[in-house]
mmCIF file of C-alpha atoms in Angstrom:
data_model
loop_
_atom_site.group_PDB
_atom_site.id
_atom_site.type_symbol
_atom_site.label_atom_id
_atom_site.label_comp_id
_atom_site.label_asym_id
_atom_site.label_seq_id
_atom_site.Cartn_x
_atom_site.Cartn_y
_atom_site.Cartn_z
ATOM 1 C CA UNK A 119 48.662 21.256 56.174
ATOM 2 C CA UNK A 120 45.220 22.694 56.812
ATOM 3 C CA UNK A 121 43.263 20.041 58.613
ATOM 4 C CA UNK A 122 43.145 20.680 62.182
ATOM 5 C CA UNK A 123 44.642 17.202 62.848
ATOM 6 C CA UNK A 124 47.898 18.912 60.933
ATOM 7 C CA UNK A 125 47.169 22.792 62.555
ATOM 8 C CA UNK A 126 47.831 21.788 66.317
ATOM 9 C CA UNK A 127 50.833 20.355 66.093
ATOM 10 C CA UNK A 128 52.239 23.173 63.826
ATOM 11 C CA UNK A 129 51.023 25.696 66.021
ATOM 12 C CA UNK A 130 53.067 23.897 68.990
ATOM 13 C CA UNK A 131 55.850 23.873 66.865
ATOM 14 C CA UNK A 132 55.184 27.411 65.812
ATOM 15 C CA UNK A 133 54.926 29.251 69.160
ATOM 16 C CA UNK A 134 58.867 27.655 70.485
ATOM 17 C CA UNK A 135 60.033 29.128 66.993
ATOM 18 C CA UNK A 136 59.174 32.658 67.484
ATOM 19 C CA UNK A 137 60.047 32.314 71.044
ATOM 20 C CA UNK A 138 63.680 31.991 69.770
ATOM 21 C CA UNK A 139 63.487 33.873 66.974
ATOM 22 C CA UNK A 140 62.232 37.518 67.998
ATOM 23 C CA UNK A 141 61.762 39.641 65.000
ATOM 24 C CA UNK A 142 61.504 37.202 62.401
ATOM 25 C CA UNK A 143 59.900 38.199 59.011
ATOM 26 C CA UNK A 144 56.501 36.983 58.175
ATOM 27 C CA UNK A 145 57.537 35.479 54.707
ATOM 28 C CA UNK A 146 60.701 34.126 56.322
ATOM 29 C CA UNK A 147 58.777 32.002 59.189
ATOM 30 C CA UNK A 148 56.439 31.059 56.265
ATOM 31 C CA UNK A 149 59.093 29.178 54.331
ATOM 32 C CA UNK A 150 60.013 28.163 57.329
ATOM 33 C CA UNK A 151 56.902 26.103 58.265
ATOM 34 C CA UNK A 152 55.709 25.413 54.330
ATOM 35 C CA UNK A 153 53.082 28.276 54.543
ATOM 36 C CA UNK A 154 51.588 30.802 52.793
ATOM 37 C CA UNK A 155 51.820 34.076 54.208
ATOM 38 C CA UNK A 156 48.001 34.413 54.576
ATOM 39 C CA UNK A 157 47.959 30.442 56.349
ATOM 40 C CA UNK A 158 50.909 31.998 58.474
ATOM 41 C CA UNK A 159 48.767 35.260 59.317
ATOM 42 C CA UNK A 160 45.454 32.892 59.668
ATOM 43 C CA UNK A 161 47.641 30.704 62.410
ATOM 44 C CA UNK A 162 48.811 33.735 64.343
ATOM 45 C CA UNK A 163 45.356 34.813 64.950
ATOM 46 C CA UNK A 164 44.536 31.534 66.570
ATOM 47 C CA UNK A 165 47.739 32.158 68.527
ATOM 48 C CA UNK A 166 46.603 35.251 69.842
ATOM 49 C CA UNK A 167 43.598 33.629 71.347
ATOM 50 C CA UNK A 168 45.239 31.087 73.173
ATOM 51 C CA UNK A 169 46.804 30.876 76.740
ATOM 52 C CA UNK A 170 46.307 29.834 80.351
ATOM 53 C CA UNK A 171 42.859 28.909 81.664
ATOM 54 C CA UNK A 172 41.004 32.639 82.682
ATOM 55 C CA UNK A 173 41.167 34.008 79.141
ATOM 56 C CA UNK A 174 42.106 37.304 80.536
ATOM 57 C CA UNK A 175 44.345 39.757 78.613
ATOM 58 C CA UNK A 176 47.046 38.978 81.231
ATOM 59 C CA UNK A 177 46.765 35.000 80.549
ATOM 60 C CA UNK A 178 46.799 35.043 76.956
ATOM 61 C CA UNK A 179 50.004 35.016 74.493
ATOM 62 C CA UNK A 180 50.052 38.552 72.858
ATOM 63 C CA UNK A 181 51.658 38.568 69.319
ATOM 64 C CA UNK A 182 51.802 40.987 66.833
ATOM 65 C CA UNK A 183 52.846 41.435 63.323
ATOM 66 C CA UNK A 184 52.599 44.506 62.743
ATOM 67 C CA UNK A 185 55.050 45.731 59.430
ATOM 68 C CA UNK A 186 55.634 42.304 59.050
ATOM 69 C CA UNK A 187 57.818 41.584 62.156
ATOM 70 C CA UNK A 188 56.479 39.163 64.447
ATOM 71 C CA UNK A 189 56.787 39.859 68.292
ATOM 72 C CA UNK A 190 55.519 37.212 70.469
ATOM 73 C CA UNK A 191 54.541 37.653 74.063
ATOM 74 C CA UNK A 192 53.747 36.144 77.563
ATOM 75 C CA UNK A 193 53.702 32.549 75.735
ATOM 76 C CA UNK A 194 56.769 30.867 77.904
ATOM 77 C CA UNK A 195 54.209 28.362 79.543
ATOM 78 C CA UNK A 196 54.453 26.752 75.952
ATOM 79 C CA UNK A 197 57.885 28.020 74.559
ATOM 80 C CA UNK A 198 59.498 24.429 75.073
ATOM 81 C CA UNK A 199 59.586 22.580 71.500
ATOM 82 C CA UNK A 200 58.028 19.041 71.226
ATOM 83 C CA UNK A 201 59.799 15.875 71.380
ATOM 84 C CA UNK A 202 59.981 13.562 68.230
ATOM 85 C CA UNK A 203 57.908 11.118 69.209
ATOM 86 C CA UNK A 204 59.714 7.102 68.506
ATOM 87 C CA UNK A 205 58.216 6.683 65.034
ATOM 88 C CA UNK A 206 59.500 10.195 64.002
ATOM 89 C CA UNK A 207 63.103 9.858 65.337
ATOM 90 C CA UNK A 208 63.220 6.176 64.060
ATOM 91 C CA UNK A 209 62.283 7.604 60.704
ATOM 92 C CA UNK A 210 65.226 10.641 60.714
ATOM 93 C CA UNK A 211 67.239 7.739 61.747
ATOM 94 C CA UNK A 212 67.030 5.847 59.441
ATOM 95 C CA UNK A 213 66.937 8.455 56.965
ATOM 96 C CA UNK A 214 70.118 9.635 57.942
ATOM 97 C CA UNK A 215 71.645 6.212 57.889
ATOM 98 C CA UNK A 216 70.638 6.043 54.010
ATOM 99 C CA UNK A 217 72.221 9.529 53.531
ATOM 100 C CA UNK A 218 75.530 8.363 54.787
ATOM 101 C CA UNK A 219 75.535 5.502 52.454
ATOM 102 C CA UNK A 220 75.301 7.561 49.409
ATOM 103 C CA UNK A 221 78.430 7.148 47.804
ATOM 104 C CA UNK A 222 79.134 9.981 46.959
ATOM 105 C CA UNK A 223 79.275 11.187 51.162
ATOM 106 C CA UNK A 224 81.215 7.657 51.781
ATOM 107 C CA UNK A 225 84.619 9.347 49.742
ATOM 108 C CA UNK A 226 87.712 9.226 51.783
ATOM 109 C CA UNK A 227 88.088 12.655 53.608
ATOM 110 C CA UNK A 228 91.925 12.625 52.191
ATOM 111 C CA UNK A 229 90.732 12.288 48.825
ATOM 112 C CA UNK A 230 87.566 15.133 48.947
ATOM 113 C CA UNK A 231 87.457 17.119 51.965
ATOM 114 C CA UNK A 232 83.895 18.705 51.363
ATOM 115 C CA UNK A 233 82.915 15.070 51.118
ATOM 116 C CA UNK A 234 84.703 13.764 54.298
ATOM 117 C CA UNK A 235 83.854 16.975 56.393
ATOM 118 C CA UNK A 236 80.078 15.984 55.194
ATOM 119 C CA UNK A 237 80.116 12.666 56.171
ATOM 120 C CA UNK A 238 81.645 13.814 59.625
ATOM 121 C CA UNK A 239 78.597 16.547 59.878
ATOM 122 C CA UNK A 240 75.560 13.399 59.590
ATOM 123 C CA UNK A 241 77.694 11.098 61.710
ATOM 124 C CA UNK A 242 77.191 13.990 64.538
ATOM 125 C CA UNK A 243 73.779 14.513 63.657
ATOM 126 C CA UNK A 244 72.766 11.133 63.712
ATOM 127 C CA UNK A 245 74.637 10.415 67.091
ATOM 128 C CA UNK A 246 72.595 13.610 68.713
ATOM 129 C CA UNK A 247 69.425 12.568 67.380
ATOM 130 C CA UNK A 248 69.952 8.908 69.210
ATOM 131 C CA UNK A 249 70.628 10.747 72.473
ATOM 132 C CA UNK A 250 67.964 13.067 71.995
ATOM 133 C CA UNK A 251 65.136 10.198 71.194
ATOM 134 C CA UNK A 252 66.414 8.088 74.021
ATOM 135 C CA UNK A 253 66.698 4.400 73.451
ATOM 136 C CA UNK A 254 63.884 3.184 71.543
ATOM 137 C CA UNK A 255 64.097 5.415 68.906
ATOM 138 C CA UNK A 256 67.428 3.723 68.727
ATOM 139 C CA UNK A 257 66.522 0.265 68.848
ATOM 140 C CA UNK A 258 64.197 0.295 66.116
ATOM 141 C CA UNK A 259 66.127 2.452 63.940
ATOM 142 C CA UNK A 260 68.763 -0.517 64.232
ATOM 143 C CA UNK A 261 66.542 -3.039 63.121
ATOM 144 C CA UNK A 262 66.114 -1.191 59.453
ATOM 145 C CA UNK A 263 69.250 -2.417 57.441
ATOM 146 C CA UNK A 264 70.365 0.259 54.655
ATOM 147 C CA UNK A 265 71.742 -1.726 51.966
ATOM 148 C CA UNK A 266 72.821 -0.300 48.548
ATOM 149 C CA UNK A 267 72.900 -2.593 46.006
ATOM 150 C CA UNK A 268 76.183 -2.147 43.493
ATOM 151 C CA UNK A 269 78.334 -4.176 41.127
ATOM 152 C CA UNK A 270 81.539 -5.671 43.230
ATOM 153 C CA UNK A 271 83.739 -3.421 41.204
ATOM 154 C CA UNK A 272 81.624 -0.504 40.168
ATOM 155 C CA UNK A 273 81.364 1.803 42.980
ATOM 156 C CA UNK A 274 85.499 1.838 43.205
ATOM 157 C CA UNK A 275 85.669 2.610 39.491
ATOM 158 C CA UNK A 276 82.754 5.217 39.508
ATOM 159 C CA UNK A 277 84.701 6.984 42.658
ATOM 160 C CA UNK A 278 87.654 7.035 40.913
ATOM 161 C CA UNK A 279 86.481 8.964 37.999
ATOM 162 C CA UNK A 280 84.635 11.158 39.804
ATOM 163 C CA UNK A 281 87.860 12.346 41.448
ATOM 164 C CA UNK A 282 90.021 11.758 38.648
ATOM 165 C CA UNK A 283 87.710 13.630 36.720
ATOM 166 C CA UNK A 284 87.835 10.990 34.140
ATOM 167 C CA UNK A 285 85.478 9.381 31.388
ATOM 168 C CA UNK A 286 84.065 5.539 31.859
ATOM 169 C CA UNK A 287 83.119 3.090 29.410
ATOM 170 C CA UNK A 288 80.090 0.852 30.483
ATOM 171 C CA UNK A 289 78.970 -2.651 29.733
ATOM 172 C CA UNK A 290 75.032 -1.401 30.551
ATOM 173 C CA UNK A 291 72.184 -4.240 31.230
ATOM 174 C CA UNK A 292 68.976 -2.392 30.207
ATOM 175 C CA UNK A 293 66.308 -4.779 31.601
ATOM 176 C CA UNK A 294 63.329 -3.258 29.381
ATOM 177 C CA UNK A 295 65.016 -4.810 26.081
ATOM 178 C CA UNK A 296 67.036 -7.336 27.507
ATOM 179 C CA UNK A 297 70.533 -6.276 26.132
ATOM 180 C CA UNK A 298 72.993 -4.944 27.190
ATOM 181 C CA UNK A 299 74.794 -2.024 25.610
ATOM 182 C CA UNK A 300 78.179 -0.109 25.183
ATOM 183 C CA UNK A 301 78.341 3.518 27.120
ATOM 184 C CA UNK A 302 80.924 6.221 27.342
ATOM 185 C CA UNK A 303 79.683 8.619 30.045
ATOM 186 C CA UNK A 304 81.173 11.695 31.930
ATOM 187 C CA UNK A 305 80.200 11.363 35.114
ATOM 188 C CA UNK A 306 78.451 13.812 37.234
ATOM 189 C CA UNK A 307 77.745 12.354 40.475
ATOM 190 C CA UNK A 308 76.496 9.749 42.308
ATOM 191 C CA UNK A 309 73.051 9.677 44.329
ATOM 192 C CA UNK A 310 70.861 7.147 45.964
ATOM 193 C CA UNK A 311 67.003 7.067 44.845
ATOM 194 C CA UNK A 312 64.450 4.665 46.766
ATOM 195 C CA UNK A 313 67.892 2.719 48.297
ATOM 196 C CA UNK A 314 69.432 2.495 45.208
ATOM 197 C CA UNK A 315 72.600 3.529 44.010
ATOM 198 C CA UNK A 316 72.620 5.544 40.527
ATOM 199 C CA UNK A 317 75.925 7.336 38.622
ATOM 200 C CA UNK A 318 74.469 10.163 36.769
ATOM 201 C CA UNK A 319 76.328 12.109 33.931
ATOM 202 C CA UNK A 320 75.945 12.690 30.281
ATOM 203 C CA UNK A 321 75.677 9.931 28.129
ATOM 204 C CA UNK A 322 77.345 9.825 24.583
ATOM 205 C CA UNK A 323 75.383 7.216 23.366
ATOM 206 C CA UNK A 324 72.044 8.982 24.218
ATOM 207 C CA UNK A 325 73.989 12.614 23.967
ATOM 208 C CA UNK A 326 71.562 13.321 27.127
ATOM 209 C CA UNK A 327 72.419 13.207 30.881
ATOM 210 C CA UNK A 328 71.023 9.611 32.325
ATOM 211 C CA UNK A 329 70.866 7.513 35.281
ATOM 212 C CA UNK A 330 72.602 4.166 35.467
ATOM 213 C CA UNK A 331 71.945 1.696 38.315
ATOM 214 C CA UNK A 332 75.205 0.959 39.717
ATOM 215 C CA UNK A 333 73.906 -3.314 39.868
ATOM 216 C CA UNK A 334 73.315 -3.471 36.140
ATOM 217 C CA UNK A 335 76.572 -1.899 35.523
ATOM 218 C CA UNK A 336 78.205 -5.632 33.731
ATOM 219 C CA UNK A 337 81.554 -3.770 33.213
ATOM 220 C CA UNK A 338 82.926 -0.829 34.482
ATOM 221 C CA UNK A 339 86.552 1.155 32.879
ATOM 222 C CA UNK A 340 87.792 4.252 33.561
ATOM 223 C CA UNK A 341 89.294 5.968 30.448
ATOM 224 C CA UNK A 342 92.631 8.182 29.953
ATOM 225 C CA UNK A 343 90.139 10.601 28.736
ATOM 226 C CA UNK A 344 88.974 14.054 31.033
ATOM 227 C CA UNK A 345 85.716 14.280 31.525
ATOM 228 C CA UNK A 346 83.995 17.599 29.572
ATOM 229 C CA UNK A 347 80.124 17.346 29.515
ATOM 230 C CA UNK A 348 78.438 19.999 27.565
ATOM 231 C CA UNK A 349 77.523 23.255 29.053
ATOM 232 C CA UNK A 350 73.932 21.998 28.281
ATOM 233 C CA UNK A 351 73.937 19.255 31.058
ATOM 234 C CA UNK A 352 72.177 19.821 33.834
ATOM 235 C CA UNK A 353 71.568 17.309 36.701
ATOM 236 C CA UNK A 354 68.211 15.034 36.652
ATOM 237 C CA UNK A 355 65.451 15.908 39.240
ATOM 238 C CA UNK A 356 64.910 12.683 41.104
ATOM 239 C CA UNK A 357 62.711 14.248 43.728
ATOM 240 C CA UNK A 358 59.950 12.407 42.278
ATOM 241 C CA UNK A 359 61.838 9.334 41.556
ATOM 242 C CA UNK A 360 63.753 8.103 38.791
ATOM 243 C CA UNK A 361 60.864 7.625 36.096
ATOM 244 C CA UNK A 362 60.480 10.005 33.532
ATOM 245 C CA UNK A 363 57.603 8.615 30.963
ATOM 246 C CA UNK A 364 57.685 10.126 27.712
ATOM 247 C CA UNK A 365 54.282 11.446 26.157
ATOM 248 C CA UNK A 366 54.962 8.254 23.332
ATOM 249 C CA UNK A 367 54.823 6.055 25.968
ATOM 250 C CA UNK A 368 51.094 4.047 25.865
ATOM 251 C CA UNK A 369 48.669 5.244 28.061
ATOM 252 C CA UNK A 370 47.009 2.736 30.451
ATOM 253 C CA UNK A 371 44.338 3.290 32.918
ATOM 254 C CA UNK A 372 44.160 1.227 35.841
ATOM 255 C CA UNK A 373 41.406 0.689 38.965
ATOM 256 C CA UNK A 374 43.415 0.614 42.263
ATOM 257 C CA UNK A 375 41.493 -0.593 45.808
ATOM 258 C CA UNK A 376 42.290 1.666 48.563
ATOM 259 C CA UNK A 377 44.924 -0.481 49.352
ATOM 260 C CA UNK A 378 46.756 0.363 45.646
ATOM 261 C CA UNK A 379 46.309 3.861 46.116
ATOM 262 C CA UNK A 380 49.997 4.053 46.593
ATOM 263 C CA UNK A 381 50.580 3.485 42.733
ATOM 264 C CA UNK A 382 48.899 7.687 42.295
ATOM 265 C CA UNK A 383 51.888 9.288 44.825
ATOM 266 C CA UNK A 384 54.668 6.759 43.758
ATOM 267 C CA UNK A 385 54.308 7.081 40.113
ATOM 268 C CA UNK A 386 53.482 10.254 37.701
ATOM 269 C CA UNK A 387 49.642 9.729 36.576
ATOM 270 C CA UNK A 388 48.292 12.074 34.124
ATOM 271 C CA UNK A 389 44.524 11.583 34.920
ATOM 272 C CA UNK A 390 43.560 10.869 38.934
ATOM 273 C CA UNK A 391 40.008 10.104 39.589
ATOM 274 C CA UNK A 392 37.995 9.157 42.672
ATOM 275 C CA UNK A 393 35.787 6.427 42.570
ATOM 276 C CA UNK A 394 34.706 6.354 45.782
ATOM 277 C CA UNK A 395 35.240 4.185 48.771
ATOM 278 C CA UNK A 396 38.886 4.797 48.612
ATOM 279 C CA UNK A 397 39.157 3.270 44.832
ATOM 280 C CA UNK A 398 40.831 5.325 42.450
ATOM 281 C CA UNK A 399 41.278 5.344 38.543
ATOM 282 C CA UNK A 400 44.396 6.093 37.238
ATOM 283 C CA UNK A 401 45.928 6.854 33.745
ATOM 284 C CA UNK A 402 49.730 6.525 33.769
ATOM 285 C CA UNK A 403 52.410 6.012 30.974
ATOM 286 C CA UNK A 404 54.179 2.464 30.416
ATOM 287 C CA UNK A 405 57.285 2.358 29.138
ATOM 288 C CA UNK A 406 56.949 -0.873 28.439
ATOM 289 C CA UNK A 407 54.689 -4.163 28.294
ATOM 290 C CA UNK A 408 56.880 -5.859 30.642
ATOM 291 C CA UNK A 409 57.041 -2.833 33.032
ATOM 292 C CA UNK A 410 52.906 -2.319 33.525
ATOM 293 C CA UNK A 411 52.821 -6.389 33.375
ATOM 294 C CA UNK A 412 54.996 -6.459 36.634
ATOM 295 C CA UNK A 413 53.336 -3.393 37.974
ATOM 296 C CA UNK A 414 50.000 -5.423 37.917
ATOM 297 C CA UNK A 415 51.310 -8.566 39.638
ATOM 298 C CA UNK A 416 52.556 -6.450 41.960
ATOM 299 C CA UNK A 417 49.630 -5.161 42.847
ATOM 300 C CA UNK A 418 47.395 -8.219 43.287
ATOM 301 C CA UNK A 419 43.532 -8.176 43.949
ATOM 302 C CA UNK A 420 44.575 -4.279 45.310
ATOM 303 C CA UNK A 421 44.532 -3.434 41.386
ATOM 304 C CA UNK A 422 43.811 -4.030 37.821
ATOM 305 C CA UNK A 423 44.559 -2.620 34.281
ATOM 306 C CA UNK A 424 41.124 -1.570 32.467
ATOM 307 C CA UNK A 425 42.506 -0.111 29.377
ATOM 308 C CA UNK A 426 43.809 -0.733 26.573
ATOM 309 C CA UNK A 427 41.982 -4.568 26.097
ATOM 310 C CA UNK A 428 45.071 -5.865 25.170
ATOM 311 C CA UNK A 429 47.225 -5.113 28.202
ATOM 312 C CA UNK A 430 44.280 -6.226 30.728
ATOM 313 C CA UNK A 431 44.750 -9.537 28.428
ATOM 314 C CA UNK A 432 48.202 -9.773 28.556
ATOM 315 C CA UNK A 433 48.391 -9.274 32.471
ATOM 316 C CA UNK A 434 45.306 -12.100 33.025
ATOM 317 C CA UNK A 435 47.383 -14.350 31.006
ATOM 318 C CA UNK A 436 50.706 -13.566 32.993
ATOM 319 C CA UNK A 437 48.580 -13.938 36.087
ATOM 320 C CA UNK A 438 47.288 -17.436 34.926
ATOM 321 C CA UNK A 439 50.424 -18.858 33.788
ATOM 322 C CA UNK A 440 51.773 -17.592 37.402
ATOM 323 C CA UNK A 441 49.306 -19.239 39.234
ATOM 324 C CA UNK A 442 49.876 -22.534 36.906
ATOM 325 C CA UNK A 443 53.292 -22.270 37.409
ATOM 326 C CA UNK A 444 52.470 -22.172 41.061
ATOM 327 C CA UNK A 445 49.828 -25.178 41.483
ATOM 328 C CA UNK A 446 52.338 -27.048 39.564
ATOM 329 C CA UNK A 447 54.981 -26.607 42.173
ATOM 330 C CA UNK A 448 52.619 -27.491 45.289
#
């Protein structure tokens, strides 16, 4: 945040902050707002030079930070925080709405009271934030279904271990090979990534913790057998999303249009380069043919593969056979 496009906004939201919380910490406000200290100090400066139209000493804000406390002053013509405007509330909205679906939230209250209490918590939340952004925040919020896709009888059996604190045994589809294979897993938790529904826990098969979509689970028991993962399992990371290419993976460089720029922030590249006019190049790991193959058709005239020869082949065949495929059915 360092354009001035970003800074104005901030500093609007930065002013009501202090206002209400006289004698906070330089570093704490920081963290507060995603700062540095020095892009904090930098912003206060500006502060101090702002006010009401006379640019005496008595019409502008006075702050201070001194020791690193920060006083503010004579700034109550602007101490009022902004309103979300309708595209941000309908976003928190709908946010929200996703967060309550997570399974692991949607647990009777009887059977987990953190859970329940939790679930109680973003029901408030989300009913203030409709007030609060009036009704057309509201309306279009409504219109965005939150579906989470799941096996008819998975998400029961997944709960129920969870509580239980029981094993499972999996009937797994793994779409990459096209089989499907036997699991025993001690599950962990459940989480939604990019509206889908995952059961994480460690796998015996892989003797690893791992991420199984709940709608390729084929078969779902729980066993008479307590769950005890290793002291060595720690929970995934899925703030980036749920791919994790490994360095054997093949490397494949693609050209994206401005327009397939999205494929740099959605997936982890290990080479970004500009190529001007809002085109990018891009080296990423594929974990498999089939996997960069759908990426590409996906993408359209906004992208192509460059590198290795053979995958660019591959895809232009795929493509032509689609497009057969298609003529053929007009």
């Amino acid at each position: 945040m360092s354009g001035s496009a970003d800074r104005l906004p901030r500093l609007l939201a930065l002013v009501p902050y202090l206002m209400s919380h006289p004698g906070a910490q330089v570093g704490e406000v920081a963290a507060v707002f995603g700062l540095s200290e020095k892009q904090l100090i930098d912003d206060l400066q500006l502060v101090w030079m702002c006010g009401l139209p006379g640019h005496t000493p008595g019409d502008l804000i006075d702050v201070s930070w001194d020791g690193g406390e920060i006083i503010i002053d004579n700034a109550d013509t602007i101490a009022r925080p902004l309103r979300l405007g309708i595209d941000e509330a309908s976003a928190l909205l709908v946010a929200l709405r996703m967060l309550a679906a997570t399974p692991e939230l949607a647990l009777p209250a009887g059977r987990d009271q953190a859970n329940g209490a939790t679930g109680d918590a973003l029901a408030r939340v989300t009913a203030k934030l409709e007030r609060a952004a009036g009704e057309g925040a509201a309306t279009v919020s409504s219109q965005v279904a939150v579906d989470v896709d799941a096996a008819p009888d998975a998400l029961p059996r997944v709960r129920e271990a969870l509580t239980g604190g029981r094993r499972l045994s999996l009937r797994y589809y793994v779409p990459g090979r096209d089989e499907v294979t036997p699991r025993e897993v001690d599950p962990t938790r459940v989480l939604v990534v990019d509206g889908r529904a995952y059961l994480e826990g460690w796998c015996y098969r892989a003797e690893a913790m791992r991420l199984f979509r709940l709608d390729r689970m084929l078969g779902v028991d729980v066993l008479d057998v307590p769950a005890d993962p290793p002291a060595e399992a720690e929970p995934i990371d899925v703030t980036r999303g749920v791919f994790r290419p490994s360095p054997t993976d093949e490397l494949v460089e693609l050209e994206l249009s401005a327009a397939g720029r999205w494929v740099a922030e959605y997936y982890p590249c290990e080479e970004v380069a500009e190529l001007g006019e809002g085109r990018l190049r891009v080296a990423l790991r594929a974990r498999d043919e089939d996997w960069i193959v759908k990426l590409a058709l996906r993408l359209g005239d906004t992208g192509r593969v460059v590198a290795p020869p053979r995958m660019a082949e591959t895809v232009r065949a795929e493509a032509e056979r689609a497009l057969a495929l298609y003529a053929h059915g007009s």
